[in-house]
Coordinates of C-alpha atoms in Angstrom, one line a residue:
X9 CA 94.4 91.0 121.7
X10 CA 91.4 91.0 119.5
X11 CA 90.9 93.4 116.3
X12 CA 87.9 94.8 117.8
X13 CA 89.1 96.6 120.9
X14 CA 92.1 97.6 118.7
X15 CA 90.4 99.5 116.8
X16 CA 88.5 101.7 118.9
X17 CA 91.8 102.1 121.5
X18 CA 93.3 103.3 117.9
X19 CA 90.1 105.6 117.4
X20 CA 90.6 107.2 121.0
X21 CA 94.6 108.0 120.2
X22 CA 93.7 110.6 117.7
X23 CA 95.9 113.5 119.0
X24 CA 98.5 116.4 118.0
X25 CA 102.0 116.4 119.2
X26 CA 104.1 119.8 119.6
X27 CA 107.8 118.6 118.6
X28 CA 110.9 120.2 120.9
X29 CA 113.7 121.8 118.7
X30 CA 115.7 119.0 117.2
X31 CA 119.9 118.9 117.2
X32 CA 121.8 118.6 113.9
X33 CA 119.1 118.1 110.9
X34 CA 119.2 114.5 109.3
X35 CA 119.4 113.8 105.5
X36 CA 115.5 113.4 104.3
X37 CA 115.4 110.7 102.0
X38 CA 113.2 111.3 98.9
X39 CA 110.2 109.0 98.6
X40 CA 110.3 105.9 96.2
X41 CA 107.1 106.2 93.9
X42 CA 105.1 103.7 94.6
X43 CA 102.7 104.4 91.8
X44 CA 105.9 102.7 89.3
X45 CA 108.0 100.4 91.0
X46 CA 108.8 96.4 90.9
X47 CA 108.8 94.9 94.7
X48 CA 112.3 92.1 94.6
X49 CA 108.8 90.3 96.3
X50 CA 105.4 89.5 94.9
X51 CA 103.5 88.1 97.7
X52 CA 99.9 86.8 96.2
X53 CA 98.2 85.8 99.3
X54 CA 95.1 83.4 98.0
X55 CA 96.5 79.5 98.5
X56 CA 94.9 78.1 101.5
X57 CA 96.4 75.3 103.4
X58 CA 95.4 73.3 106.7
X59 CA 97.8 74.4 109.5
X60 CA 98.6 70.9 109.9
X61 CA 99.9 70.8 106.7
X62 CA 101.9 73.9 106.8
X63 CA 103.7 73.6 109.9
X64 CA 104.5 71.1 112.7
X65 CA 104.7 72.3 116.6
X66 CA 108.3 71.4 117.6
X67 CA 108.0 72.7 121.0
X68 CA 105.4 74.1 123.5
X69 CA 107.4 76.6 126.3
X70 CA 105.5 77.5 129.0
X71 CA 107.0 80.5 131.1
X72 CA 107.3 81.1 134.7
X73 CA 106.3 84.8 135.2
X74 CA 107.8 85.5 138.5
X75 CA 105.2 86.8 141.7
X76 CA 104.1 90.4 141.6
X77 CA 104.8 90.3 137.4
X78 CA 102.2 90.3 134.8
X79 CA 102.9 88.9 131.5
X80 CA 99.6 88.7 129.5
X81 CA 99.1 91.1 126.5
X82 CA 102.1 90.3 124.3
X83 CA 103.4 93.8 122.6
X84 CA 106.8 92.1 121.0
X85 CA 108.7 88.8 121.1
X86 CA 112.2 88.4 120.4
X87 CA 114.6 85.9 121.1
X88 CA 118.5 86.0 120.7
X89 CA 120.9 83.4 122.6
X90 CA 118.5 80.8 122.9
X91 CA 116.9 83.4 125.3
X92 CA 113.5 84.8 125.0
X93 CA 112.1 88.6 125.2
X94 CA 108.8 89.2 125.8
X95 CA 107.2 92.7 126.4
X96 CA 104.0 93.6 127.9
X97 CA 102.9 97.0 127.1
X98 CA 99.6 97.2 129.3
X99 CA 101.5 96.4 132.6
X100 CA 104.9 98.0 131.4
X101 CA 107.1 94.5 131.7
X102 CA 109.8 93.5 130.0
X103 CA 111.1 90.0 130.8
X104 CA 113.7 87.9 129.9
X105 CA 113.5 83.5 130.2
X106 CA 116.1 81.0 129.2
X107 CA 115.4 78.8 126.6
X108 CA 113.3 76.0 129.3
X109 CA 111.0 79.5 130.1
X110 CA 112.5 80.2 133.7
X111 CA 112.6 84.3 134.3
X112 CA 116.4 85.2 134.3
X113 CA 115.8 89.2 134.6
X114 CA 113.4 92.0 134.4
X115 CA 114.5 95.0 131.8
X116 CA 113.8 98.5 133.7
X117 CA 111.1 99.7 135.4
X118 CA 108.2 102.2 135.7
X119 CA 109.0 106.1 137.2
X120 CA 110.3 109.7 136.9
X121 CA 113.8 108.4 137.8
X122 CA 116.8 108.6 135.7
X123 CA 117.1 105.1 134.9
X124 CA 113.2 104.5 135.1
X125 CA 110.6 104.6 132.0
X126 CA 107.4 107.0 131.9
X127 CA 106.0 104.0 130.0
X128 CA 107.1 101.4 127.5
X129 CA 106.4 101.8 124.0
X130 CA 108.3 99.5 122.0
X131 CA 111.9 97.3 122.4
X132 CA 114.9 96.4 120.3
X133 CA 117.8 93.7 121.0
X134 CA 120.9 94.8 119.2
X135 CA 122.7 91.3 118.6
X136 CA 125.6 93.0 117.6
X137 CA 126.0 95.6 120.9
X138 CA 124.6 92.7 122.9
X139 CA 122.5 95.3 124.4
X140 CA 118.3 96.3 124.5
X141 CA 117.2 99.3 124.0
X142 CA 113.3 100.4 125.4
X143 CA 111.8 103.7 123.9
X144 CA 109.1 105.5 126.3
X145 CA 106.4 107.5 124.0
X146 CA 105.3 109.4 126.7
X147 CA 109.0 110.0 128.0
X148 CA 110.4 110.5 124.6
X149 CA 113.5 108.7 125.3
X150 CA 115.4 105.7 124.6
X151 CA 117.0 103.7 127.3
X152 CA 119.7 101.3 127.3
X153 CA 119.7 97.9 129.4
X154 CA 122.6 95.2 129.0
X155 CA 121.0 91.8 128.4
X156 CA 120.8 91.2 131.9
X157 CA 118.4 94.4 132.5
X158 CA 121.4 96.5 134.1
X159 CA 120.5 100.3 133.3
X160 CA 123.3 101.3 131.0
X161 CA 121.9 104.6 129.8
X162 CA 119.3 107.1 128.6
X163 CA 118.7 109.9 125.2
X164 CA 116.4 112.3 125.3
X165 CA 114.8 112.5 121.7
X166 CA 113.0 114.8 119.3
X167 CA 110.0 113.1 118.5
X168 CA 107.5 110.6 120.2
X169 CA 108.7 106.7 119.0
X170 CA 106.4 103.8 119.1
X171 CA 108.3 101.5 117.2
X172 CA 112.2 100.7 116.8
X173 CA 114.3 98.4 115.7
X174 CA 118.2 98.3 115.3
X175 CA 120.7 97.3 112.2
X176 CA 123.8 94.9 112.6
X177 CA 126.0 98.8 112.9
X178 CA 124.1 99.5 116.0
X179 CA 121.8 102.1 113.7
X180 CA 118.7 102.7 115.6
X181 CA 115.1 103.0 113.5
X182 CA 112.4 104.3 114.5
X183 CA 108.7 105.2 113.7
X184 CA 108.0 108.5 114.9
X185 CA 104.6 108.7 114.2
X186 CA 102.6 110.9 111.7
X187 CA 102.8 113.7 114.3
X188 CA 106.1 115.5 114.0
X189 CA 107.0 118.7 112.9
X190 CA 109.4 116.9 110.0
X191 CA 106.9 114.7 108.4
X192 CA 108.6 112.2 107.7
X193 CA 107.3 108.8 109.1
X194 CA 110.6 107.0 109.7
X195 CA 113.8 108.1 111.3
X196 CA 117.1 106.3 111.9
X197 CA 119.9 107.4 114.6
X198 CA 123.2 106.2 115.3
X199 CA 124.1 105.0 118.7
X200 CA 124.6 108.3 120.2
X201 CA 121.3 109.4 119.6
X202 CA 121.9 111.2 116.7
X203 CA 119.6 111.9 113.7
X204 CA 121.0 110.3 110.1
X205 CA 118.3 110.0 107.8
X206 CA 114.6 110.4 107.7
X207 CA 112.4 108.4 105.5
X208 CA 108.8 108.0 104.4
X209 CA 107.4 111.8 104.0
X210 CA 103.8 112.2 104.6
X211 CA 101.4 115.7 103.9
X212 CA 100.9 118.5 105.5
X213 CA 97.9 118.5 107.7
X214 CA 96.5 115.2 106.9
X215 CA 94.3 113.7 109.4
X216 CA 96.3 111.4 111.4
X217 CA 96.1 108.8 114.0
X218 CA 97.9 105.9 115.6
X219 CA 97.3 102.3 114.0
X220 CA 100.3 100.6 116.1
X221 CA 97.7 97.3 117.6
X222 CA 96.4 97.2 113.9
X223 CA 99.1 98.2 111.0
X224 CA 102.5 99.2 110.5
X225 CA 106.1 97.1 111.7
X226 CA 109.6 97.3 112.1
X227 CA 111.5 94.2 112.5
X228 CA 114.7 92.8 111.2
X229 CA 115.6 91.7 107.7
X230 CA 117.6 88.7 107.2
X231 CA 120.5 90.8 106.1
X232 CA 120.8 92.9 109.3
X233 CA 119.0 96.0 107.9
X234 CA 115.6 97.2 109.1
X235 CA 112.2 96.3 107.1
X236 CA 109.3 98.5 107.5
X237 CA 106.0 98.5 106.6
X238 CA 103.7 101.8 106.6
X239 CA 100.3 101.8 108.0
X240 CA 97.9 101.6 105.9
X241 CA 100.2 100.2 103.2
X242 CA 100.7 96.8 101.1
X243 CA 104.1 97.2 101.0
X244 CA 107.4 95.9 103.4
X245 CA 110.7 97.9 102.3
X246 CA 113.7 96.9 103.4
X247 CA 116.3 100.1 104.5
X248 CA 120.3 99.6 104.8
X249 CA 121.6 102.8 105.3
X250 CA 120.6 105.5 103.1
X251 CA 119.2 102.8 101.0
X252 CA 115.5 101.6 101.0
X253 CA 113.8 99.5 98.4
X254 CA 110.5 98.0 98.2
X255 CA 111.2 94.6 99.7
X256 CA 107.8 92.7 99.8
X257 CA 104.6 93.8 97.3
X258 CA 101.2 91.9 98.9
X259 CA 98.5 91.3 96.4
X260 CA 95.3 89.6 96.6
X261 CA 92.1 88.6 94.6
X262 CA 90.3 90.1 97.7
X263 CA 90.3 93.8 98.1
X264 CA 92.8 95.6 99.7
X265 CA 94.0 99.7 100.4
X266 CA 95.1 101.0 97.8
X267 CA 98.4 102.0 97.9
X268 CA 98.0 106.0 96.6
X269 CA 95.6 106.5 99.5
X270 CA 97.7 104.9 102.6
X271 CA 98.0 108.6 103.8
X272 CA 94.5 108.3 104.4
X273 CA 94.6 106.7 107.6
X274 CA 91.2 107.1 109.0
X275 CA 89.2 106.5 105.7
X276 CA 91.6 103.1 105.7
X277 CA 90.3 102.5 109.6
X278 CA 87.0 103.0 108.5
X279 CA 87.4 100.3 106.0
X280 CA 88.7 97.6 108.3
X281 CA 86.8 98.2 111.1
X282 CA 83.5 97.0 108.5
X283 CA 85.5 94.6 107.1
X284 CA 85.7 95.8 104.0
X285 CA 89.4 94.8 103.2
X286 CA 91.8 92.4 103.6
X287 CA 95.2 93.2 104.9
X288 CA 98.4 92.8 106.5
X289 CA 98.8 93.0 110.1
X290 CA 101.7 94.4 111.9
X291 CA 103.4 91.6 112.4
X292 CA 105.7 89.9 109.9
X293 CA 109.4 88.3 110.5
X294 CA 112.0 87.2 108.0
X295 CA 114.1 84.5 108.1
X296 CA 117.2 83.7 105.5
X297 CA 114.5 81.6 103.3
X298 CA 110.7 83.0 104.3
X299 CA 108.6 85.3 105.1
X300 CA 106.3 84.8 107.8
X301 CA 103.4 87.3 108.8
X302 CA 99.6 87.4 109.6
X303 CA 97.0 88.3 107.6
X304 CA 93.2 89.4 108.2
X305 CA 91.3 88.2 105.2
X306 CA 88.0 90.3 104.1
X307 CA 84.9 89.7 106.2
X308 CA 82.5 87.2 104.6
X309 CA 79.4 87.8 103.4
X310 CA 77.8 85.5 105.8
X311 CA 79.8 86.1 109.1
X312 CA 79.3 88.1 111.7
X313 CA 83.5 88.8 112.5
X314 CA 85.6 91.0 111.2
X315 CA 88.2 89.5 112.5
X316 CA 89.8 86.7 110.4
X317 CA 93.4 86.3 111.4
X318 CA 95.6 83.4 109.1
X319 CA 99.5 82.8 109.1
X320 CA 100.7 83.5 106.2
X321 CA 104.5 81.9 104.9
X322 CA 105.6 83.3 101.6
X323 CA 108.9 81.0 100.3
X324 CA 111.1 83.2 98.4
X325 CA 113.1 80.7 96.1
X326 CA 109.8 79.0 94.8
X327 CA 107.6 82.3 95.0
X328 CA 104.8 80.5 96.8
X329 CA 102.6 81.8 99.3
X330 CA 100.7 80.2 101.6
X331 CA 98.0 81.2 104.6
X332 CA 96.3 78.5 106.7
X333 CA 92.6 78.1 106.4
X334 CA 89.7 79.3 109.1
X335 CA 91.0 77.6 112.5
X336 CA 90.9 78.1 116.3
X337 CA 94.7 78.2 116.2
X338 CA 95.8 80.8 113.8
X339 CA 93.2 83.0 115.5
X340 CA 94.8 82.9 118.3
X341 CA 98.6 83.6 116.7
X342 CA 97.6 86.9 116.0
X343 CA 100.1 88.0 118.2
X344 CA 103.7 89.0 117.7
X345 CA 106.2 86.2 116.5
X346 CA 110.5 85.9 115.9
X347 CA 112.2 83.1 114.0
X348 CA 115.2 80.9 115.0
X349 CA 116.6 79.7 111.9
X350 CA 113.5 78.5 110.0
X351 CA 111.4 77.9 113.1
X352 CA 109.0 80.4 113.7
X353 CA 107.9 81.2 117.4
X354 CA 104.5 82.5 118.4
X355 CA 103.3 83.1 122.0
X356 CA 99.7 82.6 123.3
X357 CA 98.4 82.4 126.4
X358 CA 98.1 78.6 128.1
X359 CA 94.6 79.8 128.9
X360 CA 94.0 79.7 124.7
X361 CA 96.0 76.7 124.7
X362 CA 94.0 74.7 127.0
X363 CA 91.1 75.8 124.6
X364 CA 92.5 74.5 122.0
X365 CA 94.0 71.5 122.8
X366 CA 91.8 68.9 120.2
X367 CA 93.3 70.8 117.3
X368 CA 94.9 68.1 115.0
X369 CA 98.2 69.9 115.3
X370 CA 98.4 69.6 119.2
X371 CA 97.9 65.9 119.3
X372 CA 101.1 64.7 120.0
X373 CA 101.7 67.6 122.9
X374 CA 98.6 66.0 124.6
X375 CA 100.3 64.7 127.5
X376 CA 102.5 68.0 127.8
X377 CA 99.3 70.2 127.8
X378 CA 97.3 68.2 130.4
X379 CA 100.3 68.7 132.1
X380 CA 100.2 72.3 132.4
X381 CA 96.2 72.5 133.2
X382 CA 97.3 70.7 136.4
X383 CA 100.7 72.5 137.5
X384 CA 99.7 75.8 136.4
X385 CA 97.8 78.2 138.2
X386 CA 98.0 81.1 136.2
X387 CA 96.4 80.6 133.4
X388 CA 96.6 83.9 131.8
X389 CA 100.3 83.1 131.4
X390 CA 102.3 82.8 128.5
X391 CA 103.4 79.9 126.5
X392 CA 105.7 80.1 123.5
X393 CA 104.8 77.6 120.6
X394 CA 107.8 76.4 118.4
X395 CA 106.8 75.6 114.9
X396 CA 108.7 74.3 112.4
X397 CA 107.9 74.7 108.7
X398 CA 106.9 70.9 106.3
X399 CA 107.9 71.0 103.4
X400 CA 105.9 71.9 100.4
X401 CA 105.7 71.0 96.9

């Protein structure tokens, strides 16, 4: 989805949220100060690098969305099992495909029933509970599915979610928005549904909105805790426990927020939107070795777009960070991406494929890709692109 409409569906979200009482309180967490800390992570994004040279396509998957489904506007990928996970929050669908990209279930379903979502905001895959778990904002619960989409069960919760994630305990994190009663931007459960820490306070009346299609993450880090990244910050910290620490610093010789003002969401908006800034995007995944994530890099003085989306890879034994120059490609992998071992998986639509098919990088899928213009009708249809990282000196 392009940064443009992003931001002004962000724009219209502006809203207040009356919080229900809570249960037992959780243990707040004090802040970290980010004014005078040291990040285990520099990442200076500046090297550019033909995509070519930075990664080689392993793989193109196309999937099968089965009759009646739609699959097109890509909220979260995850894959676990060889299997794949792909939500689409516009059409509420949340489908699973084996590792050749053949549908094996659907995960819930829209309605006021018990097992049934008011919406989908967000979903997790707990590796170790073998389970998923689908948060509804609007419903202000979190269901349970096996991995075969059997309804397992529901909690009610305190606060609006629109992002979770969950640890290798089963811990559940969530990001419960700027518009609580607590103020605290981050919250973690454990698998009953109950509160354990909160994390990540915020002001008092500060004037708030929702930058989920534009800034702010939870994912996985390689060590089975949760990294999180603010909106509106530079920073990704990791959290095990009680513990957080400030995982990944970005810097650049281009400007950026600064990280004192990230409670100043719509001034940071305001900034984007003209271009003003470049930044990290809310998507970033870490595997044992790497970091991988997108970046929007500051509009130029000569373009029209403010949208500039690159791949970034950040190597954390050397310290090296790299982004791919200007390309057709990387604009098109602004979408969400999960790693397998040091392979990093992206998913566009065979539609941008097929628009894309001279790129250098494609050349060797040629055949493959005619392939699919042919057999598929659907072009608005997903496709999942395996790359695998070259080495670099």
């Amino acid at each position: 989805m392009r940064l443009l409409p992003l931001l002004l569906f962000a724009l219209v979200m502006i809203l207040t949220v009356s919080c229900k009482e809570g249960k037992k309180e959780a243990k707040v967490i004090e802040e970290v100060d980010q004014t005078d800390f040291k990040a285990m992570h520099t990442v200076f994004v500046k090297t550019e690098i033909e995509i070519e040279n930075l990664f080689e396509i392993e793989e193109i998957i196309p999937l099968d969305v089965p009759d009646g489904e739609t699959l097109v506007s890509i909220y979260r990928l995850q894959t676990f099992e060889g299997n794949y996970y792909l939500l689409d929050l516009d059409f509420g669908t949340l489908l699973k495909f084996s590792p050749e990209g053949k549908a094996l279930a659907k995960i819930g379903k829209l309605g006021e029933g018990p097992s049934e979502l008011l919406d989908y905001s967000d979903f997790a895959l707990s590796k170790s509970g073998k389970e998923l778990l689908v948060v509804s904002m609007s419903g202000m619960s979190l269901s349970f599915f096996d991995l075969e989409g059997n309804f397992k069960r529901k909690i009610r919760l305190k606060s609006q979610s629109e992002m979770i994630g969950v640890d290798k305990d089963r811990n559940i994190g969530m990001s419960i928005t700027y518009f609580n009663e607590d103020f605290y931007n981050f919250e973690t459960l454990d698998s009953s549904g109950t509160s354990v820490n909160k994390f990540f306070p915020f002001p008092k009346g500060m004037d708030a909105m929702l930058l989920r299609w534009i800034s702010g993450h939870i994912s996985g880090s390689e060590k089975g805790g949760f990294l999180y990244h603010e909106p509106a910050n530079s920073v990704i910290f990791e959290i095990n426990g009680a513990e957080t620490f400030p995982k990944y610093q970005f810097e650049s010789n281009e400007p950026m927020w600064p990280t004192d003002k990230k409670h100043q969401v719509i001034k940071y908006f305001e900034s984007l939107a003209s271009g003003q800034i470049s930044f990290l995007t809310r998507f970033f995944e870490e595997s044992e070795s790497h970091l991988f994530f997108t970046w929007n890099k500051k509009k130029r003085a000569i373009a029209e777009k403010v949208v500039d989306y690159r791949t970034g890879v950040y190597d954390k034994s050397t310290k090296q960070t790299y982004i791919t120059k200007e390309n057709s490609l990387s604009e098109k992998m602004a979408g969400p991406m999960a790693v397998e071992g040091n392979s990093v998986l992206f998913s566009i639509s065979l539609y941008q494929l097929l628009e894309i098919a001279e790129e250098p990088i494609l050349k060797k899928h040629m055949v493959q890709i005619q392939k699919l213009k042919k057999e598929k009708g659907d072009t608005d249809s997903p496709v999942i692109l395996k790359m695998k990282l070259k080495e670099l000196e």
